[in-house]
Coordinates of C-alpha atoms in Angstrom, one line a residue:
M29 CA -31.2 -27.0 -34.2
K30 CA -34.3 -29.3 -34.1
K31 CA -32.8 -31.5 -36.8
T32 CA -29.6 -31.9 -34.8
L33 CA -31.4 -32.8 -31.7
L34 CA -33.5 -35.3 -33.6
A35 CA -30.4 -36.9 -35.1
V36 CA -28.8 -37.3 -31.7
A37 CA -32.0 -38.7 -30.2
V38 CA -32.3 -41.3 -33.0
A39 CA -28.6 -42.2 -32.6
V40 CA -29.0 -42.8 -28.9
A41 CA -32.0 -44.9 -29.5
A42 CA -30.1 -46.9 -32.1
L43 CA -27.3 -47.6 -29.7
S44 CA -29.5 -48.6 -26.8
S45 CA -31.3 -51.1 -29.0
S46 CA -29.6 -53.9 -30.9
A47 CA -29.4 -52.1 -34.2
V48 CA -27.6 -54.3 -36.7
S49 CA -26.4 -51.8 -39.3
A50 CA -24.6 -48.5 -39.6
A51 CA -27.1 -47.1 -41.9
S52 CA -28.1 -43.4 -41.6
V53 CA -30.2 -42.7 -38.6
Y54 CA -31.2 -39.3 -40.1
D55 CA -31.5 -38.3 -43.7
Q56 CA -33.5 -35.3 -44.7
D57 CA -33.1 -32.0 -46.7
G58 CA -29.5 -32.8 -47.7
T59 CA -28.3 -33.7 -44.1
T60 CA -27.4 -37.2 -43.0
F61 CA -26.2 -38.6 -39.7
D62 CA -24.6 -42.1 -39.3
V63 CA -23.7 -44.2 -36.3
G64 CA -21.3 -47.0 -36.6
G65 CA -18.9 -49.2 -34.6
R66 CA -17.9 -52.7 -33.8
V67 CA -17.5 -55.2 -30.9
Q68 CA -15.0 -58.1 -31.1
S69 CA -13.4 -60.8 -29.0
V70 CA -10.1 -62.4 -29.9
Y71 CA -8.2 -65.3 -28.5
Y72 CA -4.4 -64.7 -28.6
S73 CA -2.0 -67.6 -28.1
T74 CA 0.5 -65.0 -26.8
Q75 CA -0.7 -61.7 -25.5
N76 CA 2.2 -59.5 -24.4
G77 CA 1.2 -57.3 -21.5
G78 CA -2.1 -59.1 -21.1
A79 CA -3.0 -61.6 -18.5
G80 CA 0.6 -62.3 -17.9
N81 CA 3.9 -62.2 -19.6
N82 CA 3.3 -64.0 -22.9
D83 CA 0.3 -65.9 -21.6
S84 CA -2.7 -66.8 -23.9
S85 CA -5.7 -64.6 -23.3
I86 CA -9.1 -63.6 -24.7
V87 CA -9.3 -59.9 -25.3
N88 CA -12.4 -57.9 -26.1
S89 CA -12.6 -54.4 -27.6
A90 CA -15.1 -52.0 -29.0
R91 CA -15.2 -48.9 -31.2
L92 CA -17.9 -46.2 -31.8
S93 CA -18.1 -43.7 -34.7
L94 CA -20.3 -40.8 -35.6
E95 CA -20.5 -39.2 -39.0
G96 CA -22.5 -36.4 -40.5
H97 CA -22.9 -34.7 -43.9
S98 CA -24.8 -31.6 -44.7
E99 CA -25.2 -29.9 -48.1
I100 CA -24.1 -26.2 -47.9
A101 CA -24.2 -25.3 -51.6
S102 CA -25.0 -27.1 -54.9
G103 CA -22.5 -29.9 -55.2
V104 CA -20.7 -28.9 -51.9
S105 CA -21.2 -30.5 -48.5
A106 CA -19.7 -30.2 -45.1
F107 CA -18.9 -33.2 -43.0
G108 CA -17.7 -34.3 -39.6
F109 CA -16.4 -37.6 -38.4
A110 CA -15.3 -38.9 -34.9
E111 CA -14.3 -42.4 -33.8
W112 CA -13.3 -43.7 -30.4
D113 CA -11.9 -46.8 -28.8
L114 CA -14.0 -47.7 -25.8
A115 CA -12.8 -49.1 -22.4
N116 CA -13.3 -52.8 -22.0
G117 CA -12.9 -53.1 -18.2
D118 CA -9.6 -55.0 -18.5
A119 CA -7.0 -53.6 -16.1
S120 CA -4.3 -54.5 -18.6
S121 CA -5.9 -52.6 -21.5
E122 CA -4.3 -49.5 -22.8
T123 CA -7.7 -47.9 -23.3
E124 CA -9.3 -46.8 -20.0
G125 CA -12.0 -44.5 -21.3
M126 CA -13.1 -43.2 -24.7
E127 CA -9.8 -42.7 -26.5
A128 CA -10.1 -40.7 -29.7
R129 CA -8.8 -42.4 -32.9
E130 CA -9.9 -39.9 -35.5
Q131 CA -11.8 -36.6 -35.2
F132 CA -12.0 -34.2 -38.1
I133 CA -14.3 -31.9 -40.1
G134 CA -14.1 -30.8 -43.7
V135 CA -15.8 -29.8 -46.9
D136 CA -16.4 -32.0 -50.0
F137 CA -16.2 -30.0 -53.2
G138 CA -17.2 -32.9 -55.4
K139 CA -15.0 -33.1 -58.5
F140 CA -12.8 -30.4 -57.1
G141 CA -11.6 -32.5 -54.1
T142 CA -12.0 -32.7 -50.3
V143 CA -10.5 -30.6 -47.5
S144 CA -10.4 -31.9 -43.9
V145 CA -8.8 -30.8 -40.7
G146 CA -8.4 -32.4 -37.3
R147 CA -7.0 -35.6 -35.9
T148 CA -6.4 -38.0 -38.8
Y149 CA -3.8 -39.6 -41.0
D150 CA -1.5 -37.6 -43.3
A151 CA -1.2 -38.1 -47.1
V152 CA 1.2 -41.0 -46.8
K153 CA -1.5 -43.3 -45.4
S154 CA -3.2 -43.7 -48.7
V155 CA 0.0 -45.2 -50.1
I156 CA 0.9 -47.7 -47.3
E157 CA -2.6 -49.1 -46.6
V158 CA -2.6 -51.4 -49.6
T159 CA -0.9 -54.2 -47.6
D160 CA -2.9 -53.6 -44.4
I161 CA -5.2 -56.7 -44.9
F162 CA -4.5 -58.7 -41.8
E163 CA -6.2 -58.5 -38.4
D164 CA -3.5 -59.0 -35.8
Y165 CA -0.1 -59.8 -37.3
G166 CA 0.2 -57.5 -40.3
A167 CA 1.4 -54.0 -41.0
L168 CA 4.9 -54.6 -39.5
G169 CA 6.5 -52.9 -42.5
Q170 CA 4.1 -49.9 -42.4
V171 CA 6.0 -47.5 -40.2
G172 CA 3.2 -45.0 -40.1
C173 CA 0.3 -47.4 -39.8
D174 CA -1.0 -45.9 -36.5
D175 CA 0.0 -42.3 -37.1
R176 CA -3.3 -40.5 -36.4
R177 CA -2.2 -37.0 -35.5
A178 CA -4.1 -33.9 -34.3
G179 CA -3.5 -30.6 -36.1
T180 CA -3.6 -32.2 -39.6
L181 CA -4.9 -30.3 -42.6
K182 CA -5.4 -32.4 -45.7
Y183 CA -6.5 -32.0 -49.3
T184 CA -7.3 -35.0 -51.6
W185 CA -8.4 -35.2 -55.2
E186 CA -9.3 -38.1 -57.4
G187 CA -10.2 -38.2 -61.1
Y188 CA -9.3 -39.8 -64.4
G189 CA -7.5 -42.6 -62.5
V190 CA -5.3 -40.1 -60.8
F191 CA -5.0 -39.8 -57.0
A192 CA -3.3 -36.8 -55.3
A193 CA -3.1 -35.7 -51.7
V194 CA -1.2 -33.1 -49.7
S195 CA -1.3 -32.6 -45.9
Y196 CA 0.1 -30.1 -43.4
Q197 CA 1.0 -30.8 -39.8
S198 CA 0.8 -28.0 -37.3
A199 CA 2.9 -27.7 -34.1
K200 CA 2.0 -30.4 -31.5
D201 CA 3.7 -32.0 -28.6
G202 CA 4.0 -35.8 -28.3
V203 CA 2.2 -36.7 -31.5
T204 CA 2.4 -40.3 -32.8
V205 CA 5.3 -40.8 -35.2
G206 CA 6.0 -44.5 -35.6
G207 CA 9.7 -45.5 -35.5
S208 CA 10.9 -42.6 -33.3
L209 CA 13.2 -43.6 -30.5
A210 CA 12.2 -40.4 -28.7
N211 CA 12.9 -41.1 -25.0
G212 CA 14.7 -44.4 -25.8
D213 CA 12.2 -46.3 -23.8
D214 CA 8.4 -47.1 -23.5
T215 CA 7.5 -43.7 -22.0
A216 CA 7.7 -41.7 -25.3
A217 CA 8.7 -44.2 -28.0
D218 CA 7.0 -43.6 -31.3
T219 CA 6.3 -39.9 -30.5
M220 CA 7.7 -36.6 -31.5
N221 CA 7.4 -32.9 -30.6
V222 CA 6.6 -31.4 -34.0
E223 CA 7.1 -27.7 -35.0
G224 CA 5.5 -28.3 -38.4
G225 CA 5.6 -30.6 -41.4
Y226 CA 4.0 -31.7 -44.7
A227 CA 3.3 -34.8 -46.8
V228 CA 2.5 -35.3 -50.4
A229 CA 1.2 -38.4 -52.3
L230 CA 0.5 -39.2 -55.9
G231 CA -0.9 -42.3 -57.6
Y232 CA -2.5 -43.7 -60.7
T233 CA -5.0 -46.6 -61.1
T234 CA -5.5 -48.2 -64.4
P235 CA -8.7 -49.7 -65.8
T236 CA -9.2 -53.4 -65.3
V237 CA -6.2 -55.4 -66.4
G238 CA -6.8 -59.2 -66.2
F239 CA -8.4 -59.8 -62.8
G240 CA -8.5 -56.1 -61.7
P241 CA -7.1 -52.6 -61.8
I242 CA -3.4 -51.9 -61.1
S243 CA -2.6 -49.0 -58.7
I244 CA 0.8 -47.4 -58.3
K245 CA 1.4 -44.8 -55.5
A246 CA 4.3 -42.9 -54.0
A247 CA 4.6 -40.4 -51.1
Y248 CA 7.1 -38.2 -49.2
A249 CA 6.7 -36.6 -45.8
Y250 CA 8.8 -34.3 -43.6
L251 CA 8.4 -33.3 -40.0
D252 CA 10.5 -30.6 -38.3
G253 CA 11.2 -31.0 -34.6
Q254 CA 10.6 -28.3 -32.1
N255 CA 14.2 -28.2 -30.9
D256 CA 13.2 -26.3 -27.8
A257 CA 15.7 -25.9 -25.0
D258 CA 13.1 -27.2 -22.5
N259 CA 12.0 -30.1 -24.6
A260 CA 10.9 -32.9 -22.3
L261 CA 12.2 -35.7 -24.6
S262 CA 15.8 -36.5 -23.7
Y263 CA 16.3 -37.8 -27.2
E264 CA 15.3 -34.7 -29.0
I265 CA 14.4 -35.2 -32.7
D266 CA 15.7 -32.6 -35.2
N267 CA 13.7 -33.8 -38.1
M268 CA 12.1 -36.9 -39.7
Q269 CA 11.9 -37.8 -43.4
E270 CA 9.6 -40.5 -44.8
Y271 CA 9.5 -42.3 -48.2
A272 CA 6.8 -44.7 -49.3
A273 CA 5.8 -46.5 -52.5
S274 CA 3.3 -49.2 -53.2
V275 CA 1.7 -51.2 -56.0
S276 CA -1.5 -53.3 -55.9
W277 CA -3.4 -55.4 -58.5
G278 CA -7.0 -56.3 -58.1
N279 CA -9.8 -55.4 -55.6
L280 CA -9.5 -56.7 -52.1
G281 CA -12.1 -59.3 -51.3
E282 CA -13.1 -59.8 -55.0
G283 CA -11.0 -62.6 -56.4
L284 CA -7.2 -62.4 -56.6
Y285 CA -5.5 -59.4 -54.9
I286 CA -1.7 -58.8 -54.9
A287 CA 0.1 -55.9 -53.3
A288 CA 3.6 -54.8 -52.3
L289 CA 4.9 -51.9 -50.2
Y290 CA 8.2 -50.1 -49.3
N291 CA 8.1 -47.6 -46.4
A292 CA 11.1 -45.9 -44.7
R293 CA 11.7 -43.2 -42.1
K294 CA 14.9 -41.5 -41.1
F295 CA 15.3 -39.5 -37.9
D296 CA 18.1 -37.0 -37.1
Y297 CA 18.7 -36.2 -33.4
L298 CA 20.2 -33.2 -31.8
N299 CA 23.5 -33.5 -30.1
N300 CA 22.3 -32.2 -26.8
G301 CA 24.4 -34.1 -24.3
A302 CA 21.7 -36.5 -23.1
N303 CA 21.3 -37.8 -26.6
V304 CA 23.6 -40.7 -27.5
F305 CA 22.1 -41.0 -31.1
N306 CA 23.0 -39.1 -34.2
H307 CA 20.5 -40.9 -36.5
S308 CA 18.1 -43.7 -36.6
S309 CA 16.0 -45.3 -39.3
V310 CA 13.4 -47.9 -39.9
K311 CA 12.7 -49.6 -43.2
G312 CA 9.8 -51.9 -44.0
I313 CA 8.9 -54.1 -47.0
E314 CA 5.7 -56.0 -47.3
A315 CA 4.2 -58.3 -50.0
V316 CA 0.7 -59.8 -49.7
V317 CA -1.5 -62.1 -51.8
A318 CA -5.2 -62.7 -51.0
Y319 CA -8.2 -64.3 -52.6
G320 CA -11.8 -63.5 -51.9
F321 CA -14.5 -66.1 -52.8
D322 CA -18.1 -65.2 -53.5
N323 CA -19.4 -67.2 -50.5
G324 CA -17.7 -64.8 -48.0
L325 CA -14.5 -66.8 -47.5
S326 CA -11.1 -65.1 -48.0
L327 CA -7.6 -66.3 -47.7
A328 CA -4.4 -64.2 -47.4
T329 CA -0.7 -64.6 -46.7
G330 CA 2.4 -62.5 -47.2
W331 CA 6.0 -61.6 -46.2
E332 CA 7.0 -58.8 -43.8
Y333 CA 10.4 -57.3 -43.3
V334 CA 11.4 -54.5 -40.9
R335 CA 14.9 -53.2 -40.3
N336 CA 15.5 -50.8 -37.3
Y337 CA 18.9 -49.1 -37.1
A338 CA 20.4 -46.5 -34.8
Q339 CA 23.7 -44.8 -35.2
G340 CA 25.2 -43.5 -32.0
A341 CA 27.7 -40.7 -31.3
E342 CA 30.0 -43.6 -30.4
T343 CA 30.0 -47.0 -32.1
V344 CA 29.1 -48.7 -28.9
Y345 CA 25.6 -47.3 -29.2
D346 CA 25.1 -48.5 -32.8
A347 CA 22.3 -51.1 -33.0
T348 CA 20.4 -53.0 -35.7
Q349 CA 17.4 -55.2 -35.4
I350 CA 15.7 -57.1 -38.3
T351 CA 12.3 -58.8 -38.1
R352 CA 11.0 -61.1 -40.8
K353 CA 7.5 -62.6 -40.5
I354 CA 5.0 -64.6 -42.6
P355 CA 1.4 -64.0 -41.7
V356 CA -1.4 -66.5 -42.7
Y357 CA -5.0 -65.4 -42.5
V358 CA -8.4 -67.0 -43.0
N359 CA -11.6 -65.0 -42.7
Y360 CA -15.3 -65.9 -43.2
E361 CA -17.9 -63.2 -43.5
F362 CA -21.4 -64.5 -42.7
N363 CA -22.9 -61.1 -43.7
P364 CA -21.7 -57.5 -43.7
N365 CA -22.3 -57.4 -39.9
F366 CA -20.6 -60.5 -38.6
N367 CA -17.3 -62.2 -39.5
V368 CA -14.9 -64.7 -37.9
W369 CA -11.2 -65.3 -38.6
A370 CA -8.1 -67.3 -37.7
E371 CA -4.6 -65.9 -38.2
A372 CA -1.0 -67.1 -37.5
S373 CA 2.4 -65.5 -37.7
F374 CA 5.5 -67.5 -38.5
D375 CA 9.0 -66.3 -37.9
A376 CA 11.2 -66.2 -41.1
G377 CA 14.6 -65.5 -39.6
S378 CA 14.2 -62.5 -37.3
D379 CA 16.9 -61.3 -35.0
K380 CA 16.5 -62.9 -31.5
Q381 CA 18.0 -60.0 -29.6
T382 CA 19.2 -56.5 -29.9
N383 CA 21.2 -53.8 -27.9
G384 CA 19.0 -53.8 -24.8
N385 CA 15.4 -53.0 -25.6
L386 CA 16.4 -50.1 -27.8
F387 CA 13.7 -50.4 -30.4
D388 CA 10.9 -51.1 -28.0
N389 CA 10.2 -54.5 -29.5
D390 CA 9.5 -57.7 -27.6
L391 CA 11.6 -60.4 -29.2
T392 CA 10.8 -63.2 -26.7
N393 CA 8.3 -64.9 -29.2
E394 CA 10.4 -64.8 -32.4
D395 CA 10.8 -68.6 -32.3
H396 CA 7.2 -69.3 -31.7
V397 CA 4.2 -69.5 -34.0
N398 CA 1.7 -66.9 -32.7
F399 CA -1.9 -67.2 -33.6
S400 CA -5.3 -65.6 -32.9
V401 CA -8.9 -66.6 -33.4
G402 CA -11.5 -63.8 -33.4
A403 CA -15.1 -62.8 -34.0
R404 CA -16.5 -59.3 -34.8
Y405 CA -19.9 -57.8 -35.0
T406 CA -20.0 -54.5 -36.9
F407 CA -23.0 -52.2 -36.6

């Protein structure tokens, strides 16, 4: 108990001062406690939903994380992690308080793998994250990029170049499931009432070949909808299936890095009268190339493709939307704590309109070059 109180006291002191690193604030007798986070300000040439409709704006944000490890047996340790997005005082911000990103606990069994449970990503995340290298205009083809869900139990194992993960999703209302049409509007888009589900991922990383190791991964996920008669979502989802595959070559930030991704989700909807959809799907493809110099400078570009499709009970409700983007990114890291970047997104033949706002995507800037300039301090 005294150790825990001491760790909290040290953490508070570190936050109230201008601590410049996320090093352990407590480390004794097999127990460590870390405090981390970041503060950033970014200028956006077009900030939808910001100062005005498509006006340029400077947006600030911050995160805070706490992490602890404690040895409970020889070669076995328990851990806990929590991270929050913090309010920035901007009336237009989606975050009004401390909004949880991830919160989980678990046990690390060393060479026998790791078990965690709480609010976190499922097993698919390890496959799709290989192309998530941009700050503001990337990850368009990663359908589940932001899918941090409560009630997730996950097991991961790595050894001999092999990576394996399996996760279980317990029943939850309104969890984040990217690509879902759910309510057919902004109120519940990208959500789903889940009865249960699972995800599996498998991969292999070679020793160094040329400029780095080659990693190949694949994953599958399935979520079962609750299908309750009193379900609040008018577009009730029966089930969701997801497929993902990726390949990467090199180590990000260390010389040349190349990666490609395929990610797809298919949703089946119940024919419950209020629902005009039978099926919907979203497919994403991403390819990126980056180079990291020894002086802290890194450059990156890529190609992003997303295809949204919905099949209605009647053909009048069928809709397709395709987005194609080319992001360009320049980052300079002064040290591990402070970096600045500039990023731009160029349209590469995206659809300019769709059937209403069916897919919850703002297409008003598809003809424009959007860009951002930002600075971040990580502690």
